[in-house]
Amino acid sequence: MSDVMIEARDLTKQYGPVYALRDVSFEVRKGEVLGFLGPNGAGKTTTMKILTCFIAPSGGTAKVNGADVFQDSMAVRNAIGYLPESTPLYTEMLVLEYLEFVAEMRGFKGPEARKRIKKVVEQTSLGDVIAKEIRALSKGFKQRVGLAQALVHEPPVLILDEPMSGLDPNQAAEIRDLIRELGRERTVILSTHDLAEVQVTCDRVLIISKGRLVADDTPEELRERTGKANFAVTFAKEGADAKALRDAIGGVAGVASVKQKDTAEADELLYLVRPKDGQDLRASLFRAAVDGGFTLLGLERRAEGLDKVFRDLTTSEAAPLEGGSREAKIAEAKAKAEARKAATDDADDAADADADADDDAADEEQD
């Protein structure tokens, strides 16, 4: 049995001459937490509304848990727990009344409804406010109530639009842990503008820009594939000549530039090394340190932050993920998913040397 829970093929949404979405294809598998990113107006909400059957696409198809959004929309709705950005709440109700109402709407009554409500209340830590009116709650607790209603029917797919909105750091950490826990057995799509949350929560990232898919990878692979990774090399200062160190590092084949950086430790020397064409220079830098008789204290590969990658992909004329025919695009998506499943922990070998080493602005951004 296939573990593909969401399958989108050539999704297109057109409003007159304007395309909100154009030929978007992707798959999401069971047990995957997917970060769905894009600037405002890029097509994220349109995609989520199509997957949740709020609107119909102008072209293409989509399936959720094997059900087609056109042919079996009720099965799709039953398979999804949805938390929109503007949480839909009846604020005059008590929290318990609202959850009872949602459970009944989902077809649960009596002991079964109480069992499910108890479980989601524990999951979302709503026990202290269960008897309060929703309008009296803070924004963070209202967000938790919205998440609880999405979980009542224990759906195999969760679609969450800005679920951390309004939460304090402690609450956000709790919800983040909950999302990761839910993602072990469910499929989760997390739409957010918080790139830090994506890096720590999501297994995979889709980036959409101007209605087109421009990236589909893990957070680590997205950062690595730019080819702009630097290497932070730290040496013991005692007995070392800074110029000799710099010359030794600069003489390594594949080094594009070397910059000495300030460090909080008075007995250390820190150099930031930019490679040519995204090369992995760690072995060569280590050998240069040994050959020069320098005491190497640290050697760290630093990829670009996801925020910089996001800006590059959504503000430049980034090429969309074109795959030719519909079948070719789906085949490519399946191949990538299978490769991720079989991948080892050695992410460094997945780094691609497809981008040039350009201006030094990235150096300052990473410091």
Short mmCIF file of C-alpha atoms in Angstrom, two decimals:
data_model
loop_
_atom_site.label_atom_id
_atom_site.label_comp_id
_atom_site.label_asym_id
_atom_site.label_seq_id
_atom_site.Cartn_x
_atom_site.Cartn_y
_atom_site.Cartn_z
CA MET A 1 0.00 0.00 0.00
CA SER A 2 1.32 3.43 -0.98
CA ASP A 3 2.33 5.80 1.80
CA VAL A 4 1.64 8.87 -0.36
CA MET A 5 -0.94 10.90 1.57
CA ILE A 6 -1.09 14.03 -0.59
CA GLU A 7 -0.57 14.02 -4.34
CA ALA A 8 -0.82 17.22 -6.38
CA ARG A 9 -0.43 17.16 -10.14
CA ASP A 10 -0.15 20.30 -12.27
CA LEU A 11 -2.35 22.32 -9.91
CA THR A 12 -3.38 25.59 -11.53
CA LYS A 13 -5.68 28.35 -10.32
CA GLN A 14 -6.54 31.18 -12.64
CA TYR A 15 -8.55 34.34 -11.98
CA GLY A 16 -9.14 35.80 -15.42
CA PRO A 17 -5.72 36.55 -16.89
CA VAL A 18 -4.01 36.23 -13.48
CA TYR A 19 -2.48 32.94 -12.34
CA ALA A 20 -2.52 32.45 -8.58
CA LEU A 21 -1.06 28.96 -9.10
CA ARG A 22 0.58 27.46 -12.16
CA ASP A 23 1.46 23.79 -12.76
CA VAL A 24 2.39 22.92 -9.17
CA SER A 25 3.18 19.22 -8.58
CA PHE A 26 4.36 17.56 -5.38
CA GLU A 27 3.79 14.58 -3.10
CA VAL A 28 3.77 14.28 0.70
CA ARG A 29 4.16 10.94 2.44
CA LYS A 30 2.94 9.53 5.72
CA GLY A 31 5.08 10.55 8.67
CA GLU A 32 6.42 13.65 6.91
CA VAL A 33 6.28 17.20 8.30
CA LEU A 34 6.34 19.51 5.30
CA GLY A 35 7.15 23.21 5.56
CA PHE A 36 5.25 25.21 2.94
CA LEU A 37 6.93 28.56 2.38
CA GLY A 38 6.50 31.55 0.15
CA PRO A 39 6.07 35.33 0.29
CA ASN A 40 2.62 36.84 0.67
CA GLY A 41 0.60 36.31 -2.49
CA ALA A 42 2.82 33.46 -3.72
CA GLY A 43 0.02 30.85 -3.81
CA LYS A 44 0.39 29.06 -0.46
CA THR A 45 -3.13 29.75 0.77
CA THR A 46 -4.56 28.96 -2.66
CA THR A 47 -2.87 25.56 -2.58
CA MET A 48 -4.12 24.81 0.92
CA LYS A 49 -7.66 25.86 0.00
CA ILE A 50 -7.60 23.48 -2.96
CA LEU A 51 -6.34 20.60 -0.81
CA THR A 52 -9.06 21.28 1.79
CA CYS A 53 -11.80 21.61 -0.86
CA PHE A 54 -12.56 25.26 -0.13
CA ILE A 55 -11.95 26.14 -3.77
CA ALA A 56 -11.58 24.12 -6.97
CA PRO A 57 -8.47 24.32 -9.15
CA SER A 58 -8.71 25.63 -12.70
CA GLY A 59 -6.55 22.74 -13.83
CA GLY A 60 -4.72 19.71 -12.55
CA THR A 61 -5.71 17.23 -9.89
CA ALA A 62 -5.13 16.62 -6.19
CA LYS A 63 -5.68 13.60 -3.95
CA VAL A 64 -5.65 13.42 -0.16
CA ASN A 65 -5.43 10.00 1.49
CA GLY A 66 -6.33 8.48 -1.87
CA ALA A 67 -9.51 10.58 -2.34
CA ASP A 68 -9.83 13.01 -5.24
CA VAL A 69 -10.78 16.61 -4.37
CA PHE A 70 -13.22 16.62 -7.30
CA GLN A 71 -14.74 13.15 -7.11
CA ASP A 72 -14.84 12.54 -3.33
CA SER A 73 -14.52 15.84 -1.52
CA MET A 74 -16.24 14.57 1.66
CA ALA A 75 -13.62 11.84 2.06
CA VAL A 76 -10.93 14.50 1.64
CA ARG A 77 -12.53 16.70 4.31
CA ASN A 78 -12.81 13.75 6.69
CA ALA A 79 -9.12 12.98 6.22
CA ILE A 80 -7.94 16.51 7.01
CA GLY A 81 -7.57 18.52 10.19
CA TYR A 82 -7.30 22.17 9.16
CA LEU A 83 -6.16 25.16 11.18
CA PRO A 84 -6.44 28.32 9.05
CA GLU A 85 -4.48 31.45 9.92
CA SER A 86 -7.65 33.18 11.13
CA THR A 87 -8.79 30.60 13.66
CA PRO A 88 -12.54 29.86 13.25
CA LEU A 89 -14.02 30.05 16.75
CA TYR A 90 -17.42 30.76 18.30
CA THR A 91 -16.08 33.09 20.94
CA GLU A 92 -19.26 33.19 23.06
CA MET A 93 -18.93 29.45 23.74
CA LEU A 94 -17.00 27.83 26.54
CA VAL A 95 -13.95 25.90 25.35
CA LEU A 96 -15.63 22.61 26.33
CA GLU A 97 -18.88 23.56 24.56
CA TYR A 98 -16.98 24.41 21.40
CA LEU A 99 -15.05 21.14 21.37
CA GLU A 100 -18.29 19.21 22.01
CA PHE A 101 -19.86 21.03 19.08
CA VAL A 102 -16.90 20.20 16.82
CA ALA A 103 -16.94 16.55 17.91
CA GLU A 104 -20.66 16.29 17.13
CA MET A 105 -20.10 17.93 13.73
CA ARG A 106 -17.52 15.21 13.09
CA GLY A 107 -20.07 12.54 14.04
CA PHE A 108 -18.98 11.72 17.60
CA LYS A 109 -21.32 11.69 20.61
CA GLY A 110 -21.43 10.38 24.16
CA PRO A 111 -18.43 8.46 25.55
CA GLU A 112 -16.56 8.50 22.25
CA ALA A 113 -16.82 12.30 21.99
CA ARG A 114 -15.70 12.73 25.62
CA LYS A 115 -12.74 10.42 25.03
CA ARG A 116 -11.59 12.37 22.01
CA ILE A 117 -12.07 15.74 23.68
CA LYS A 118 -10.09 14.61 26.72
CA LYS A 119 -7.24 13.51 24.47
CA VAL A 120 -6.98 16.78 22.50
CA VAL A 121 -7.30 18.86 25.67
CA GLU A 122 -4.30 17.01 27.09
CA GLN A 123 -2.37 17.32 23.82
CA THR A 124 -2.90 21.08 23.58
CA SER A 125 -2.70 21.83 27.35
CA LEU A 126 -6.19 23.37 27.55
CA GLY A 127 -7.13 21.83 30.90
CA ASP A 128 -6.83 25.09 32.84
CA VAL A 129 -9.18 27.00 30.50
CA ILE A 130 -11.67 24.27 29.57
CA ALA A 131 -14.51 26.04 31.44
CA LYS A 132 -13.73 29.56 30.20
CA GLU A 133 -15.38 31.48 27.41
CA ILE A 134 -13.24 31.53 24.30
CA ARG A 135 -13.47 35.32 24.03
CA ALA A 136 -11.79 35.62 27.44
CA LEU A 137 -8.72 33.67 26.31
CA SER A 138 -5.40 35.07 25.18
CA LYS A 139 -4.50 34.82 21.51
CA GLY A 140 -2.16 31.95 22.29
CA PHE A 141 -4.87 29.90 24.00
CA LYS A 142 -7.31 30.66 21.18
CA GLN A 143 -4.71 29.22 18.83
CA ARG A 144 -4.56 26.09 20.97
CA VAL A 145 -8.34 25.74 20.81
CA GLY A 146 -8.11 26.00 17.03
CA LEU A 147 -5.49 23.27 16.98
CA ALA A 148 -7.63 21.09 19.27
CA GLN A 149 -10.60 21.31 16.90
CA ALA A 150 -8.34 20.18 14.05
CA LEU A 151 -7.33 17.09 16.05
CA VAL A 152 -10.69 15.93 17.46
CA HIS A 153 -11.38 13.41 14.68
CA GLU A 154 -7.75 12.15 14.65
CA PRO A 155 -7.18 12.90 10.96
CA PRO A 156 -4.32 11.29 9.02
CA VAL A 157 -3.47 14.68 7.46
CA LEU A 158 -3.00 18.00 9.24
CA ILE A 159 -2.79 21.33 7.41
CA LEU A 160 -1.69 24.12 9.73
CA ASP A 161 -1.48 27.76 8.63
CA GLU A 162 0.73 29.79 10.99
CA PRO A 163 0.05 27.57 14.05
CA MET A 164 2.64 29.42 16.19
CA SER A 165 1.01 32.81 15.68
CA GLY A 166 0.42 34.55 19.00
CA LEU A 167 2.23 31.99 21.11
CA ASP A 168 4.93 32.93 23.59
CA PRO A 169 8.29 31.07 23.30
CA ASN A 170 7.30 28.43 25.87
CA GLN A 171 3.94 27.78 24.22
CA ALA A 172 5.56 27.70 20.76
CA ALA A 173 8.07 25.10 21.96
CA GLU A 174 5.22 22.93 23.29
CA ILE A 175 3.24 23.17 20.03
CA ARG A 176 6.42 22.51 18.02
CA ASP A 177 7.01 19.32 20.02
CA LEU A 178 3.37 18.35 19.50
CA ILE A 179 3.64 18.85 15.73
CA ARG A 180 6.76 16.68 15.60
CA GLU A 181 4.99 14.01 17.66
CA LEU A 182 1.92 14.13 15.42
CA GLY A 183 4.16 13.93 12.37
CA ARG A 184 5.42 10.50 13.36
CA GLU A 185 2.16 8.87 12.33
CA ARG A 186 0.44 11.61 10.34
CA THR A 187 1.21 13.85 7.42
CA VAL A 188 1.60 17.50 8.42
CA ILE A 189 1.76 20.55 6.17
CA LEU A 190 3.00 23.57 8.09
CA SER A 191 2.68 26.96 6.43
CA THR A 192 4.64 29.67 8.22
CA HIS A 193 6.82 32.74 7.76
CA ASP A 194 9.05 31.71 10.68
CA LEU A 195 12.02 30.09 8.97
CA ALA A 196 13.61 29.16 12.29
CA GLU A 197 10.55 27.03 13.07
CA VAL A 198 10.85 25.32 9.69
CA GLN A 199 14.49 24.40 10.29
CA VAL A 200 13.78 22.71 13.63
CA THR A 201 10.33 21.26 12.89
CA CYS A 202 10.12 20.21 9.24
CA ASP A 203 11.56 17.20 7.42
CA ARG A 204 11.14 18.83 4.04
CA VAL A 205 10.47 22.25 2.54
CA LEU A 206 8.47 23.43 -0.46
CA ILE A 207 9.01 27.04 -1.55
CA ILE A 208 6.51 28.65 -3.87
CA SER A 209 6.96 32.00 -5.61
CA LYS A 210 4.63 33.79 -8.04
CA GLY A 211 2.43 30.72 -8.22
CA ARG A 212 5.23 28.33 -9.16
CA LEU A 213 7.18 25.78 -7.16
CA VAL A 214 10.83 26.90 -6.99
CA ALA A 215 12.26 24.50 -4.38
CA ASP A 216 11.54 21.04 -2.95
CA ASP A 217 14.17 19.71 -0.56
CA THR A 218 15.12 19.16 3.06
CA PRO A 219 16.14 22.32 4.98
CA GLU A 220 19.75 21.09 5.10
CA GLU A 221 19.89 20.31 1.38
CA LEU A 222 18.39 23.69 0.51
CA ARG A 223 21.12 25.42 2.43
CA GLU A 224 23.85 23.22 1.00
CA ARG A 225 22.77 23.28 -2.63
CA THR A 226 23.49 27.02 -3.00
CA GLY A 227 27.18 26.18 -3.13
CA LYS A 228 27.89 29.09 -0.78
CA ALA A 229 28.95 27.15 2.28
CA ASN A 230 31.94 28.58 4.15
CA PHE A 231 34.34 26.93 6.56
CA ALA A 232 35.14 28.37 9.98
CA VAL A 233 38.64 27.27 10.97
CA THR A 234 39.88 27.92 14.53
CA PHE A 235 43.52 27.64 15.61
CA ALA A 236 45.36 28.02 18.90
CA LYS A 237 47.00 31.45 18.98
CA GLU A 238 49.97 30.42 21.09
CA GLY A 239 53.07 29.86 18.96
CA ALA A 240 51.20 30.64 15.73
CA ASP A 241 51.94 33.40 13.25
CA ALA A 242 48.71 34.92 11.92
CA LYS A 243 50.18 35.75 8.50
CA ALA A 244 51.73 32.29 8.11
CA LEU A 245 48.39 30.75 9.04
CA ARG A 246 46.54 32.86 6.52
CA ASP A 247 49.05 32.04 3.78
CA ALA A 248 48.84 28.31 4.57
CA ILE A 249 45.06 28.31 4.36
CA GLY A 250 44.99 30.52 1.29
CA GLY A 251 47.36 28.15 -0.47
CA VAL A 252 44.95 25.22 -0.25
CA ALA A 253 43.64 24.24 -3.68
CA GLY A 254 40.02 25.30 -4.06
CA VAL A 255 40.11 28.25 -1.63
CA ALA A 256 38.57 31.41 -3.07
CA SER A 257 39.16 33.75 -0.13
CA VAL A 258 40.27 33.82 3.51
CA LYS A 259 39.16 36.35 6.14
CA GLN A 260 40.31 36.60 9.72
CA LYS A 261 37.41 37.13 12.10
CA ASP A 262 37.18 38.42 15.64
CA THR A 263 36.63 35.82 18.33
CA ALA A 264 35.57 36.06 21.97
CA GLU A 265 38.49 33.86 22.98
CA ALA A 266 41.79 35.76 23.32
CA ASP A 267 43.87 32.62 22.78
CA GLU A 268 42.24 31.65 19.47
CA LEU A 269 42.52 32.70 15.83
CA LEU A 270 39.42 32.33 13.63
CA TYR A 271 39.41 32.34 9.84
CA LEU A 272 36.42 32.20 7.50
CA VAL A 273 37.28 30.32 4.30
CA ARG A 274 35.16 30.61 1.15
CA PRO A 275 35.58 27.72 -1.31
CA LYS A 276 35.48 27.84 -5.08
CA ASP A 277 32.44 26.22 -6.69
CA GLY A 278 31.07 24.85 -3.41
CA GLN A 279 33.93 22.41 -2.83
CA ASP A 280 34.21 20.51 0.46
CA LEU A 281 37.61 21.64 1.74
CA ARG A 282 37.59 20.12 5.22
CA ALA A 283 40.10 17.35 4.50
CA SER A 284 42.44 19.74 2.67
CA LEU A 285 42.26 22.35 5.44
CA PHE A 286 42.99 19.69 8.03
CA ARG A 287 46.06 18.49 6.12
CA ALA A 288 47.29 22.08 5.71
CA ALA A 289 47.04 22.58 9.47
CA VAL A 290 48.98 19.38 10.17
CA ASP A 291 51.64 20.09 7.53
CA GLY A 292 52.14 23.62 8.89
CA GLY A 293 52.42 22.45 12.47
CA PHE A 294 49.43 24.53 13.59
CA THR A 295 47.14 23.49 16.44
CA LEU A 296 43.67 23.06 14.95
CA LEU A 297 40.91 23.65 17.51
CA GLY A 298 37.86 23.59 15.28
CA LEU A 299 36.75 23.07 11.67
CA GLU A 300 33.10 23.78 10.93
CA ARG A 301 31.15 23.89 7.71
CA ARG A 302 28.68 26.77 7.69
CA ALA A 303 25.94 26.73 5.08
CA GLU A 304 23.84 29.77 4.29
CA GLY A 305 20.86 30.41 6.51
CA LEU A 306 17.47 29.32 5.20
CA ASP A 307 16.35 32.96 5.25
CA LYS A 308 19.03 33.90 2.70
CA VAL A 309 18.13 30.91 0.51
CA PHE A 310 14.45 31.90 0.75
CA ARG A 311 15.21 35.48 -0.35
CA ASP A 312 17.35 34.29 -3.25
CA LEU A 313 14.61 31.95 -4.49
CA THR A 314 11.68 34.34 -4.09
CA THR A 315 13.14 37.74 -5.01
CA SER A 316 15.24 36.72 -8.02
CA GLU A 317 14.03 35.24 -11.27
CA ALA A 318 14.47 31.73 -9.88
CA ALA A 319 13.58 29.04 -12.37
CA PRO A 320 10.48 27.05 -11.39
CA LEU A 321 10.80 23.32 -10.94
CA GLU A 322 9.97 22.40 -14.48
CA GLY A 323 9.86 18.74 -15.27
CA GLY A 324 8.43 18.71 -18.79
CA SER A 325 5.33 16.61 -18.98
CA ARG A 326 2.97 15.94 -16.10
CA GLU A 327 4.22 12.34 -15.90
CA ALA A 328 7.85 13.48 -15.85
CA LYS A 329 7.23 15.90 -12.99
CA ILE A 330 5.45 13.28 -10.91
CA ALA A 331 8.16 10.72 -11.66
CA GLU A 332 10.78 13.22 -10.54
CA ALA A 333 8.86 13.96 -7.32
CA LYS A 334 8.54 10.23 -6.57
CA ALA A 335 12.24 9.67 -7.26
CA LYS A 336 13.20 12.47 -4.88
CA ALA A 337 10.91 11.12 -2.17
CA GLU A 338 12.35 7.62 -2.52
CA ALA A 339 15.88 9.01 -2.43
CA ARG A 340 15.09 10.88 0.78
CA LYS A 341 13.70 7.70 2.31
CA ALA A 342 16.85 5.77 1.50
CA ALA A 343 19.27 8.58 2.33
CA THR A 344 21.96 8.13 4.96
CA ASP A 345 22.90 10.69 7.59
CA ASP A 346 25.80 11.90 5.46
CA ALA A 347 24.22 15.10 4.16
CA ASP A 348 27.57 16.53 3.09
CA ASP A 349 27.80 14.22 0.08
CA ALA A 350 24.48 15.60 -1.12
CA ALA A 351 25.89 19.13 -1.50
CA ASP A 352 25.76 20.25 -5.10
CA ALA A 353 28.34 22.53 -6.75
CA ASP A 354 25.87 24.41 -8.94
CA ALA A 355 26.18 27.99 -7.63
CA ASP A 356 29.05 30.44 -7.79
CA ALA A 357 30.88 32.04 -4.85
CA ASP A 358 29.88 35.67 -5.16
CA ASP A 359 30.00 38.82 -3.02
CA ASP A 360 31.18 38.98 0.57
CA ALA A 361 27.81 40.10 1.93
CA ALA A 362 27.04 36.52 2.87
CA ASP A 363 30.10 36.50 5.15
CA GLU A 364 28.72 39.26 7.32
CA GLU A 365 25.27 37.72 7.34
CA GLN A 366 26.57 34.44 8.74
CA ASP A 367 28.61 36.03 11.53
#
